[in-house]
Short mmCIF file of C-alpha atoms in Angstrom, two decimals:
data_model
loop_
_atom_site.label_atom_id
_atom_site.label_comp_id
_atom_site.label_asym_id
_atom_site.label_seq_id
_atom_site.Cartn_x
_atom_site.Cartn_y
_atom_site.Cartn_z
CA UNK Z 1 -26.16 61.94 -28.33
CA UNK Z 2 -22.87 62.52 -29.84
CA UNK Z 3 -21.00 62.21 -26.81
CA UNK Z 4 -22.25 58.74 -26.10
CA UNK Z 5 -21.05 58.29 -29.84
CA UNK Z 6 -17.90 59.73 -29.04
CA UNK Z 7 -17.48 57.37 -25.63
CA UNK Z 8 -18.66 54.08 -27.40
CA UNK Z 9 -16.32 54.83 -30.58
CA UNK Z 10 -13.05 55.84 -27.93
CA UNK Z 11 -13.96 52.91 -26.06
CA UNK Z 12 -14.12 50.77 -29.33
CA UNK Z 13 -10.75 51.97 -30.14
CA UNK Z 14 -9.43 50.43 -27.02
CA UNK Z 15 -10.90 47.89 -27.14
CA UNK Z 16 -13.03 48.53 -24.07
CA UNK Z 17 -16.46 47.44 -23.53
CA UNK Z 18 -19.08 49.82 -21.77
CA UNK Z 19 -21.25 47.38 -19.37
CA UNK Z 20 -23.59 47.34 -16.09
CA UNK Z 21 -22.00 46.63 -12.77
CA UNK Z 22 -23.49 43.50 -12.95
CA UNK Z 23 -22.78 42.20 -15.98
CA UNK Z 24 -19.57 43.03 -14.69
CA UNK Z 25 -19.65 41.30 -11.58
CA UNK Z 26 -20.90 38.26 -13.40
CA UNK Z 27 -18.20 38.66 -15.75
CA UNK Z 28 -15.67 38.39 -12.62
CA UNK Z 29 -17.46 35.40 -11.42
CA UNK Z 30 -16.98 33.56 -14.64
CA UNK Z 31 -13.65 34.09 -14.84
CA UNK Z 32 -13.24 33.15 -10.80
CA UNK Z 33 -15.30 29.80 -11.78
CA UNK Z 34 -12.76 29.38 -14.36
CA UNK Z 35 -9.87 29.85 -12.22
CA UNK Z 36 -10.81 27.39 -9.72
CA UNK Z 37 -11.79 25.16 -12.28
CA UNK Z 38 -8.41 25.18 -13.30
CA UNK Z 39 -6.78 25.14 -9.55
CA UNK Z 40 -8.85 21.62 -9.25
CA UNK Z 41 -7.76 20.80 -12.73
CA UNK Z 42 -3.97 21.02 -11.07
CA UNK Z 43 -5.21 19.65 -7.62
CA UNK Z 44 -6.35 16.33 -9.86
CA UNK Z 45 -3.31 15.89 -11.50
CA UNK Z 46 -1.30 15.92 -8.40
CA UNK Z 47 -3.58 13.47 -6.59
CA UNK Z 48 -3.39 11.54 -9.28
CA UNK Z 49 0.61 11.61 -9.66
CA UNK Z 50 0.78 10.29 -5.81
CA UNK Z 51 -1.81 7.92 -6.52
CA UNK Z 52 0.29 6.25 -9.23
CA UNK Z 53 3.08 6.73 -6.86
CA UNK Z 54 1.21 4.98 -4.25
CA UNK Z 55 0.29 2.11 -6.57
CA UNK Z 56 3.57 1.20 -7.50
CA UNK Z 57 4.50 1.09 -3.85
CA UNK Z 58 2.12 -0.99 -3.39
CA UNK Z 59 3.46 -3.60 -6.32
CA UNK Z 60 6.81 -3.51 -4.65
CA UNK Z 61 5.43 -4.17 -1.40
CA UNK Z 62 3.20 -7.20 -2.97
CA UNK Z 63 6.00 -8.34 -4.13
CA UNK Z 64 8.00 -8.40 -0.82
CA UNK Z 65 5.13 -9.50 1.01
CA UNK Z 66 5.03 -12.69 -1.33
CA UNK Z 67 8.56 -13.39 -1.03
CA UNK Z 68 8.39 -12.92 2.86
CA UNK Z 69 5.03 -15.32 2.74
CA UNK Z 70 7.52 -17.92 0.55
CA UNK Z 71 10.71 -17.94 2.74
CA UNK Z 72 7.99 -18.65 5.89
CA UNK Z 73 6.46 -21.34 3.91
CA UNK Z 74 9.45 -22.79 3.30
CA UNK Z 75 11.05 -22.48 6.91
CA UNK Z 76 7.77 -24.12 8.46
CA UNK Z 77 8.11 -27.13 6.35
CA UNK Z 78 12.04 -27.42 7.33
CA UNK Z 79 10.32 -26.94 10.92
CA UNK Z 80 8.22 -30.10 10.32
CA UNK Z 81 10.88 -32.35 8.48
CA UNK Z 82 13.29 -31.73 11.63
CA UNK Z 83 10.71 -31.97 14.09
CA UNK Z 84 9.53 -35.38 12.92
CA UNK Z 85 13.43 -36.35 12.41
CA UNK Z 86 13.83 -35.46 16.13
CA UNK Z 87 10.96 -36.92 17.29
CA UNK Z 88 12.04 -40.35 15.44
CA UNK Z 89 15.56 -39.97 17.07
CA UNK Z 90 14.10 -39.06 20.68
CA UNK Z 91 12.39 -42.70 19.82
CA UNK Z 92 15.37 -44.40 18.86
CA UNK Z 93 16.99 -43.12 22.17
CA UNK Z 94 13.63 -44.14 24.18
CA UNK Z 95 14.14 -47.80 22.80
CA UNK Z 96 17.36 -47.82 24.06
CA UNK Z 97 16.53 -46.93 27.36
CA UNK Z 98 13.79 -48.95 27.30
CA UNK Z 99 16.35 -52.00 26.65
CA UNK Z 100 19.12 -50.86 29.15
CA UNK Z 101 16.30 -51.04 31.64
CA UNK Z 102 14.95 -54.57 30.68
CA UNK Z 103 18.54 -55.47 30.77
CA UNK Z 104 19.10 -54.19 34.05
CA UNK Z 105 15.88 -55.77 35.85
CA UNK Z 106 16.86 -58.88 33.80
CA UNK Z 107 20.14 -58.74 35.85
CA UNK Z 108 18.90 -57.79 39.02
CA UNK Z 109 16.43 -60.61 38.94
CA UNK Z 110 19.25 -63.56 38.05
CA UNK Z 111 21.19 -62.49 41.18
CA UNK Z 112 18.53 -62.19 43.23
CA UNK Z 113 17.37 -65.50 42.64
#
């Protein structure tokens, strides 16, 4: 008996505790739990650093993507203003053929007569 005395009290002074091999090997499995727990811990944060990274890309490209959608806008109505200009002019210039023509029958009718 005093030797298990002895080893308990020089394993007290060291601060060492006497246990089972399984206590122990549920001991080492707690403390793997908690270092995975803590690798996923880091894992999160960096997922979640690129995911705020990823966010504000997407803001910026929002943001370019309504500009883009603006300028487009805008060039399709300049589209339609000159496009009905034209097609007025191309009218104008239709008349006038129109007239030349009548003028020209108009002629060719008088000396024909």
């Amino acid at each position: 008996m005093q030797e298990h005395e002895d080893l308990h009290m020089y394993a007290h002074e060291y601060r060492v505790m006497v246990v089972s091999p399984n206590t122990f090997s549920h001991f080492l499995q707690v403390v793997l739990m908690g270092i995975e727990r803590s690798k996923l811990h880091e894992q999160a944060k960096r997922i979640w650093e690129i995911l705020k990274g990823v966010q504000k890309e997407t803001r910026k490209f929002g943001d370019r993507l309504s500009v883009l959608h603006r300028h487009i806008t805008n060039a399709k109505g300049a589209m339609d203003t000159v496009s009905g200009e034209y097609m007025k002019l191309s009218g104008k210039v239709d008349e006038i053929k129109l007239i030349d023509a009548y003028d020209k029958s108009k002629e060719r009718t008088k000396s024909g007569e």
